[in-house]
mmCIF file of C-alpha atoms and ligand atoms in Angstrom:
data_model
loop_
_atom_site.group_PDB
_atom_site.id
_atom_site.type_symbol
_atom_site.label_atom_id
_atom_site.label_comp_id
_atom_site.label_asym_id
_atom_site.label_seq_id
_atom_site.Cartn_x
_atom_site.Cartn_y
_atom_site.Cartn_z
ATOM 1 C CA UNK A 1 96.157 -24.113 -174.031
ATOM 2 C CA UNK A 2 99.565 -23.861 -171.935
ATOM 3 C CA UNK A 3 100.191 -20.299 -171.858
ATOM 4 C CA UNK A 4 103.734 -19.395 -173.346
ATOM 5 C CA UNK A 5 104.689 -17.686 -170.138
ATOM 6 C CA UNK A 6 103.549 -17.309 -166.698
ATOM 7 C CA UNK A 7 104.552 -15.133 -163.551
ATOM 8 C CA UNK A 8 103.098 -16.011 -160.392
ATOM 9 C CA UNK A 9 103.489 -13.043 -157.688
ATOM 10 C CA UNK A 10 107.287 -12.735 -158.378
ATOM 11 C CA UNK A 11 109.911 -10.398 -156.342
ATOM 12 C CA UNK A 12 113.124 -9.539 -156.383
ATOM 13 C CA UNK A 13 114.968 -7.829 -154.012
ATOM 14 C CA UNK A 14 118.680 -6.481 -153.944
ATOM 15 C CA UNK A 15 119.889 -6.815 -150.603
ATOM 16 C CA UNK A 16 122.604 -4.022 -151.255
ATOM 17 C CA UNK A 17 125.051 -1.769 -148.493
ATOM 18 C CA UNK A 18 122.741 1.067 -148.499
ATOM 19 C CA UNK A 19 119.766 -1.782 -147.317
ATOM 20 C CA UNK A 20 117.467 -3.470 -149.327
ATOM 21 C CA UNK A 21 115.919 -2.642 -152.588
ATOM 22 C CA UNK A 22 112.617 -3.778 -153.828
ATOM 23 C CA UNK A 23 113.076 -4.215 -157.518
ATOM 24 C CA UNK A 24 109.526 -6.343 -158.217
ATOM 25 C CA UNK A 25 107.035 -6.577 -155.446
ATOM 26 C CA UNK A 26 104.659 -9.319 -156.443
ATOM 27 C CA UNK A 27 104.049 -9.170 -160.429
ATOM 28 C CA UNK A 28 101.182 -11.708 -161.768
ATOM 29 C CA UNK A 29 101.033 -12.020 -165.330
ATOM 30 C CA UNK A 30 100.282 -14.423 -168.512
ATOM 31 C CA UNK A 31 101.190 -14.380 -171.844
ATOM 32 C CA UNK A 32 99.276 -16.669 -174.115
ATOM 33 C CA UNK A 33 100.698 -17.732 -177.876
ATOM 34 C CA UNK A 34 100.926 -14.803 -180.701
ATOM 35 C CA UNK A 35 100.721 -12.136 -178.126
ATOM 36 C CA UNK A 36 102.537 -8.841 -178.559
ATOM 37 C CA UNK A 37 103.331 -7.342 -175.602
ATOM 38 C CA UNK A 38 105.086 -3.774 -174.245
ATOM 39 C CA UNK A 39 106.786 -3.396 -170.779
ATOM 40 C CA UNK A 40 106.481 0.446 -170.248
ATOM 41 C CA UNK A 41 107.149 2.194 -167.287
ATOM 42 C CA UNK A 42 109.572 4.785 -165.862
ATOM 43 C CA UNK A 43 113.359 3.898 -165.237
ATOM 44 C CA UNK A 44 113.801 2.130 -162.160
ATOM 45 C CA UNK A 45 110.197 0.585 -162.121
ATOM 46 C CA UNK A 46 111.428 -3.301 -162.735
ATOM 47 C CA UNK A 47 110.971 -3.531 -166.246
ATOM 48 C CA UNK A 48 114.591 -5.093 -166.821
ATOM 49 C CA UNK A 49 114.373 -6.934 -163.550
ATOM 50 C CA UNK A 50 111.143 -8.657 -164.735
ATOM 51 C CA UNK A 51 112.415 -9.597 -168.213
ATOM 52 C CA UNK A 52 115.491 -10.965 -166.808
ATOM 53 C CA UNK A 53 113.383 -13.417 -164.857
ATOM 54 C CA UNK A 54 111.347 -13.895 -168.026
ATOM 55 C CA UNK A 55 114.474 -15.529 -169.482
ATOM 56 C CA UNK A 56 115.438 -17.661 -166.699
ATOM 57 C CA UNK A 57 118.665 -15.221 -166.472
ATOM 58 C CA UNK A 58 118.023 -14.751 -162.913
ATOM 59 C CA UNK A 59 115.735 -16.222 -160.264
ATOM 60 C CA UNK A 60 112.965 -14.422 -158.327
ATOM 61 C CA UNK A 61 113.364 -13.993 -154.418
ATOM 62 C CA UNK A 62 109.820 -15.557 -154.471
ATOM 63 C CA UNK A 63 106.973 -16.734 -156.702
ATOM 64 C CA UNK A 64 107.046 -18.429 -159.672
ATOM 65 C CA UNK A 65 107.935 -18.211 -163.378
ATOM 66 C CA UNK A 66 106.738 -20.889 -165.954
ATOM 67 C CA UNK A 67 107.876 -21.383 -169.402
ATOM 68 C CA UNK A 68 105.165 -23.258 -171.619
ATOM 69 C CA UNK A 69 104.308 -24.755 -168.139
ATOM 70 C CA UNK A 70 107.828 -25.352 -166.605
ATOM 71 C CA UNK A 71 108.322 -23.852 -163.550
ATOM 72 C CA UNK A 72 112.038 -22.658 -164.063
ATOM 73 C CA UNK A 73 112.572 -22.925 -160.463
ATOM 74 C CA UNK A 74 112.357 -26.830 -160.880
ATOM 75 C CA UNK A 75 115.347 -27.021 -163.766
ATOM 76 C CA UNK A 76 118.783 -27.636 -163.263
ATOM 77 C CA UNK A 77 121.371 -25.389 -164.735
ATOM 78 C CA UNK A 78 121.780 -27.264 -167.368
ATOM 79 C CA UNK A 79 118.060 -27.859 -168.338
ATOM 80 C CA UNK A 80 117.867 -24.197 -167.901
ATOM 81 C CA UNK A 81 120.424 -23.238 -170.168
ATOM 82 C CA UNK A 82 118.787 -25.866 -172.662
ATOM 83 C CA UNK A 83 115.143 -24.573 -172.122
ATOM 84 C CA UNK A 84 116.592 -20.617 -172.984
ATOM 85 C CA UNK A 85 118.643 -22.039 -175.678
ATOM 86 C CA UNK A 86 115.801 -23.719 -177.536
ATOM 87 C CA UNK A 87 112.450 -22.034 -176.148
ATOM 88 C CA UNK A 88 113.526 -18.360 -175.896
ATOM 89 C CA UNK A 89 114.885 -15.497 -177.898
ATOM 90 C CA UNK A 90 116.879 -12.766 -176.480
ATOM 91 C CA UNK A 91 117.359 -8.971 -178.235
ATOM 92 C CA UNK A 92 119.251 -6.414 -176.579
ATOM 93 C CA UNK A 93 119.566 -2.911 -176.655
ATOM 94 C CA UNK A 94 123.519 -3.370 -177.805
ATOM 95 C CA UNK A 95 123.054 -6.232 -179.937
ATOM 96 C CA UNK A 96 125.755 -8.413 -178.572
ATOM 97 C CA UNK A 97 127.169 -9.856 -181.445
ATOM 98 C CA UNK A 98 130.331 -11.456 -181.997
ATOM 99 C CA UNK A 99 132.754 -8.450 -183.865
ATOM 100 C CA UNK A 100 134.757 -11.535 -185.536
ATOM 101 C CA UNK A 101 132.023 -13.478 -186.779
ATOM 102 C CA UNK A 102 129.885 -12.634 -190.150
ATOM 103 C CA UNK A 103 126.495 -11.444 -189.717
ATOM 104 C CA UNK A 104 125.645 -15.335 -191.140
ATOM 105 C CA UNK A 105 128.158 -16.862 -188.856
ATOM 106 C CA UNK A 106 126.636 -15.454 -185.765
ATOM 107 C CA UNK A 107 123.271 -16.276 -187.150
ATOM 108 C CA UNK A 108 124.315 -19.481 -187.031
ATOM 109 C CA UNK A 109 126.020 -19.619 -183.345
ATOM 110 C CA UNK A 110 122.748 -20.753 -181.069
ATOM 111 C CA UNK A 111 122.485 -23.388 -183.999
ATOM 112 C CA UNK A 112 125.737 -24.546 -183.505
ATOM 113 C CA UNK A 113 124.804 -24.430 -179.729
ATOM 114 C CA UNK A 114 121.581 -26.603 -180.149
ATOM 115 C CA UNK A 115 123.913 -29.034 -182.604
ATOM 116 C CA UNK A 116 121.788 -28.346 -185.664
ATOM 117 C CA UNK A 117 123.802 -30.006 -188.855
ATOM 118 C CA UNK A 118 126.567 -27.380 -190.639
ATOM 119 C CA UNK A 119 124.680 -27.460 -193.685
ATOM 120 C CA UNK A 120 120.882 -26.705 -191.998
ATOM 121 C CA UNK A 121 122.584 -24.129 -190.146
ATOM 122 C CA UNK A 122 124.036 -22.337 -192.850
ATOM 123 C CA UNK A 123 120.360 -22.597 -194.823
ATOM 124 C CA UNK A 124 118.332 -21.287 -192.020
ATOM 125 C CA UNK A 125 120.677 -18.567 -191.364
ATOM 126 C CA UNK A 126 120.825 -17.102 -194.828
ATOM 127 C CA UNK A 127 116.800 -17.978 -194.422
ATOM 128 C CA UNK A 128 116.478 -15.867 -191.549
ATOM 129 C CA UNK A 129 118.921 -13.186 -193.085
ATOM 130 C CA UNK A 130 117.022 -12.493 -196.065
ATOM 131 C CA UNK A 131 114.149 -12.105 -193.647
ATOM 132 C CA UNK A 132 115.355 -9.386 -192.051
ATOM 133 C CA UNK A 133 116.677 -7.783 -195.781
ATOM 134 C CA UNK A 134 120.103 -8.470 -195.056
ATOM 135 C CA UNK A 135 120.606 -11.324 -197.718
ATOM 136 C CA UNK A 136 123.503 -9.007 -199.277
ATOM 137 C CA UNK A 137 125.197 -8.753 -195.805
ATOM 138 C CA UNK A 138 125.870 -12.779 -195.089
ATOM 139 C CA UNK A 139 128.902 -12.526 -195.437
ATOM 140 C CA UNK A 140 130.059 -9.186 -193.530
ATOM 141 C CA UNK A 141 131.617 -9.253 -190.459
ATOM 142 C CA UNK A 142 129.472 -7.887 -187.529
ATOM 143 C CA UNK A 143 131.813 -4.911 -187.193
ATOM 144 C CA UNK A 144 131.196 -3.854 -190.792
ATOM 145 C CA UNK A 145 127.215 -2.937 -189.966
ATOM 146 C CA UNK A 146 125.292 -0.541 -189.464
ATOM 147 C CA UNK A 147 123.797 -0.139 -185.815
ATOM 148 C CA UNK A 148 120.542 -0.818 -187.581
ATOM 149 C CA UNK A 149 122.169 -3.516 -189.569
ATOM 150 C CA UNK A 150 123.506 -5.100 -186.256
ATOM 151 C CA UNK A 151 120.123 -5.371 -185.044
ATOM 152 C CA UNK A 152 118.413 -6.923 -187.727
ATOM 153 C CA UNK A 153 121.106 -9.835 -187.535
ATOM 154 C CA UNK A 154 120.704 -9.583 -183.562
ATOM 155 C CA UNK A 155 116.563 -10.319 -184.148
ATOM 156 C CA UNK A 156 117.231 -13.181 -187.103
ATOM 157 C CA UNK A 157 119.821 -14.372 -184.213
ATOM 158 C CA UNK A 158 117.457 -14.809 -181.745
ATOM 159 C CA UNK A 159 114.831 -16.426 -184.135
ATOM 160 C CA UNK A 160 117.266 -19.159 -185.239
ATOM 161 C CA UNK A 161 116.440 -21.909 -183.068
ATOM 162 C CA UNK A 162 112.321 -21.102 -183.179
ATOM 163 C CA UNK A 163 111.835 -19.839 -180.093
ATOM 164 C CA UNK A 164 108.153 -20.300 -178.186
ATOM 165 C CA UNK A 165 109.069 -16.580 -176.818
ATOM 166 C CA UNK A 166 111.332 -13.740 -177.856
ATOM 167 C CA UNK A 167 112.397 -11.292 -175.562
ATOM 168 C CA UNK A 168 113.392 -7.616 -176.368
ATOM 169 C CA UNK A 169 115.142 -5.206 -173.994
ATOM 170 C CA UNK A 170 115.328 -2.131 -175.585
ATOM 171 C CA UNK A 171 115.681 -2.604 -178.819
ATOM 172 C CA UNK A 172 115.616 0.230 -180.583
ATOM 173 C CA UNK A 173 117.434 2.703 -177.820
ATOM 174 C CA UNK A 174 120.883 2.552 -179.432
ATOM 175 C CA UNK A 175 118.799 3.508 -183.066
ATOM 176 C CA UNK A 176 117.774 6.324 -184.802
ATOM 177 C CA UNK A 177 114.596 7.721 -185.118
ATOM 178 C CA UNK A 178 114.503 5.968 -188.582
ATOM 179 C CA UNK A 179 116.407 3.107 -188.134
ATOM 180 C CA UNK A 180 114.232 2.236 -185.086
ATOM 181 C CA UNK A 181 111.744 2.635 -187.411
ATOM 182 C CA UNK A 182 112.682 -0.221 -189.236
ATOM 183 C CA UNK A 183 113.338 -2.509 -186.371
ATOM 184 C CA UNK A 184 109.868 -1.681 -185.159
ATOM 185 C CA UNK A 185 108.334 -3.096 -188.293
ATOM 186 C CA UNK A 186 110.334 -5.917 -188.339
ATOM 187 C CA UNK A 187 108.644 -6.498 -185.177
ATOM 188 C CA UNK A 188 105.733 -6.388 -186.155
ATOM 189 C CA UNK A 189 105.962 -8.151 -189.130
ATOM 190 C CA UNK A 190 107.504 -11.136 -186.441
ATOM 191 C CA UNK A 191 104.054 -10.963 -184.655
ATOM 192 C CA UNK A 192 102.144 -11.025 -187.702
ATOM 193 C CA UNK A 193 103.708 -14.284 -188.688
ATOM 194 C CA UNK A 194 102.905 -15.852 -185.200
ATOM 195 C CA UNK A 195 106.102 -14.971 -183.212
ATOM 196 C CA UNK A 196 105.095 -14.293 -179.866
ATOM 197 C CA UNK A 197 107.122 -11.129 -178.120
ATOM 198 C CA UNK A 198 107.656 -9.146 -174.967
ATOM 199 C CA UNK A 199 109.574 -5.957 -175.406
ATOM 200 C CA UNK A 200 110.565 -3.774 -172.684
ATOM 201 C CA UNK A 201 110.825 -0.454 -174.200
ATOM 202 C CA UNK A 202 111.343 3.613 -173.377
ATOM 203 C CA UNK A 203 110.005 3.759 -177.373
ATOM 204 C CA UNK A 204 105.919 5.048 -177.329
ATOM 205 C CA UNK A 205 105.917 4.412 -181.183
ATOM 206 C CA UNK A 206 107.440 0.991 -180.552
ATOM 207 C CA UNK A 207 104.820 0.269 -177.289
ATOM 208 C CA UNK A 208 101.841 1.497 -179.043
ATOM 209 C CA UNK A 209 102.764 -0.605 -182.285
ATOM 210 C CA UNK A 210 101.875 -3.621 -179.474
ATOM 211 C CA UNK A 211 98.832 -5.372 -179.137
ATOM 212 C CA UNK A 212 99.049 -5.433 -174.906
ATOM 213 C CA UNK A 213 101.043 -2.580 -173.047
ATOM 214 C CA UNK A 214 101.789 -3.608 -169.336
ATOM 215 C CA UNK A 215 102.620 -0.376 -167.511
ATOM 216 C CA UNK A 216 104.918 -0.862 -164.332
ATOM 217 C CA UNK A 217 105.457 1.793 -161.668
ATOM 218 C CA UNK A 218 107.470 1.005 -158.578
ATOM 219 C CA UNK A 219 108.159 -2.770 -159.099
ATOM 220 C CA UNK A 220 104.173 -3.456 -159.907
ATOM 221 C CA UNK A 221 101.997 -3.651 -162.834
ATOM 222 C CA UNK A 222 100.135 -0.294 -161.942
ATOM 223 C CA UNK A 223 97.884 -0.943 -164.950
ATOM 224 C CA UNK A 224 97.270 -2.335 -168.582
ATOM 225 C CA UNK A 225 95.958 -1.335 -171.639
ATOM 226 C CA UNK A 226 95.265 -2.816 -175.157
ATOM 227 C CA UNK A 227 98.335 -1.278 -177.384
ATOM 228 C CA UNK A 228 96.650 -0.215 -180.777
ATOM 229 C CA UNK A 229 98.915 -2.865 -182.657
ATOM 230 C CA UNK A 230 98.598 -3.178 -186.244
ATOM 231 C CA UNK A 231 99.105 -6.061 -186.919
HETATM 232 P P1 ADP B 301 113.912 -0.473 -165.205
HETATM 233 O O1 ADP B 301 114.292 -1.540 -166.179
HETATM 234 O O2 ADP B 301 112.416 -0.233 -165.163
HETATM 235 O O3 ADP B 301 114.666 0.795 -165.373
HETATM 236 P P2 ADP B 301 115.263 -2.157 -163.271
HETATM 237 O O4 ADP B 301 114.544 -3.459 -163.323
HETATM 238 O O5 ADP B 301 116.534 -2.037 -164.000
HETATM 239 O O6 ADP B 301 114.250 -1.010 -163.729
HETATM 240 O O7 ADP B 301 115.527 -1.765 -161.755
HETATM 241 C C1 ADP B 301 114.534 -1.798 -160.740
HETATM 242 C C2 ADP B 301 115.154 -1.383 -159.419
HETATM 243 O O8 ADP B 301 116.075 -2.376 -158.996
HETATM 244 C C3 ADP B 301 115.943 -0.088 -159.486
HETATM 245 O O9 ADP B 301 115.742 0.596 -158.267
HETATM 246 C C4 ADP B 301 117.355 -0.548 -159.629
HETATM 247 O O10 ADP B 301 118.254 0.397 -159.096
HETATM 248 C C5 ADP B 301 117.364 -1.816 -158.821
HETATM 249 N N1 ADP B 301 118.350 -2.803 -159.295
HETATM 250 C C6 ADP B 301 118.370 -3.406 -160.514
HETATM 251 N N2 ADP B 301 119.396 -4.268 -160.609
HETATM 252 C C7 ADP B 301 120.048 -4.212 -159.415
HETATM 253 C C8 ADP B 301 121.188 -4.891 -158.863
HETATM 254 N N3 ADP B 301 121.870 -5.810 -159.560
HETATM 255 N N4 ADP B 301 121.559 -4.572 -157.604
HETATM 256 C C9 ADP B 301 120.872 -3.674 -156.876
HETATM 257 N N5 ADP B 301 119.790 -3.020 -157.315
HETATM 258 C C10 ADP B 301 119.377 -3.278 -158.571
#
């Protein structure tokens, strides 16, 4: 089977005025369908760098990333900004939402985007938002959450379009202990029903609650480990 995601010996380097910096020196990796997966790894190791290239947000300096067997390199801006649109999900650690919109409304944006029917859209939002246990906050403007709150409509966000792959950068560092809590089983609850995830993360509860912990040091994998996910 076509794994979901594929790096081939990717780097990225920075050419910056104090000289070059080596942000990912030659990172090999696969992700196969329903995995769960941590990025751990001290700051400055490459974790965001490799995500970033995980989403087709940036392109490596060399090697290769594939996307259920496209090589990103090949697409045209446009294809690109398709294949992210429709293939991947994207979390972040500030949720990103739009302040003017209802938590349904931005639900409802990268449906809009993909030209999904008004009607559908609406549907699978308020589908997605009662999956997350914020059916009673449709209607709410973003700015009228809860930082927990925000990221539970970030996650259903990101799901809305049925992505292959969602991507997490951070996700619980703006949270509480307990509201991170909560994100974290959401999570793994995702997994559980067959989403497949990468999540870079500072969070040991949240890493070890994965099934596959990739630990980076100095812009390599230094080592991996099978998370104790409970799922
Ligand atoms: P992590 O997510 O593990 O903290 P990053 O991927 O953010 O690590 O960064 C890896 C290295 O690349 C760091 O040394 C960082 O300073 C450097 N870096 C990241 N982004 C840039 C950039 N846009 N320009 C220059 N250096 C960068």
């Amino acid at each position: 089977m076509t794994a979901v995601l594929e790096c081939r010996d990717v780097t990225r380097r920075y050419d910056t005025p104090g000289g070059t910096v080596h942000a990912l020196r030659g990172v090999s990796l696969t992700i196969a369908r329903g995995e769960y997966v941590a990025i751990v790894g001290p700051s400055g190791s490459g974790k965001s760098t490799l995500l970033t290239l995980m989403g087709g947000l940036d392109r490596p300096s060399s090697g290769e990333v594939l996307v259920d067997g496209t090589p990103l390199a090949a697409l045209r801006d446009r294809d690109l900004t398709r294949l992210r649109l429709r293939r991947l999900g994207f979390v972040f650690q500030r949720f990103h939402l739009l302040p003017v919109l209802t938590a349904r409304e931005n639900v409802e944006l990268p449906m809009a985007e993909a030209g999904v029917p008004a009607a559908e859209r609406r549907a699978r939002a308020d589908e997605l938002l009662a999956y997350v246990g914020l059916a009673a906050r449709a209607g709410h403007r973003a700015t009228q959450l809860s930082g927990g709150e925000m990221q539970r409509v970030a996650v259903a966000r990101a799901l809305a379009n049925r992505p292959a792959l969602l991507l997490a950068d951070e996700p619980t560092g703006e949270l509480d202990a307990a509201t991170g809590r909560g994100i974290m089983e959401l999570f793994a609850r995702l997994n559980a029903d067959g989403t497949t995830i990468v999540v870079v993360t500072h969070d040991e509860r949240l890493a070890a609650e994965a099934r596959r912990e990739i630990h980076m040091l100095d812009g390599r994998i230094e080592r991996e480990a099978a998370g104790q996910g409970r799922a």
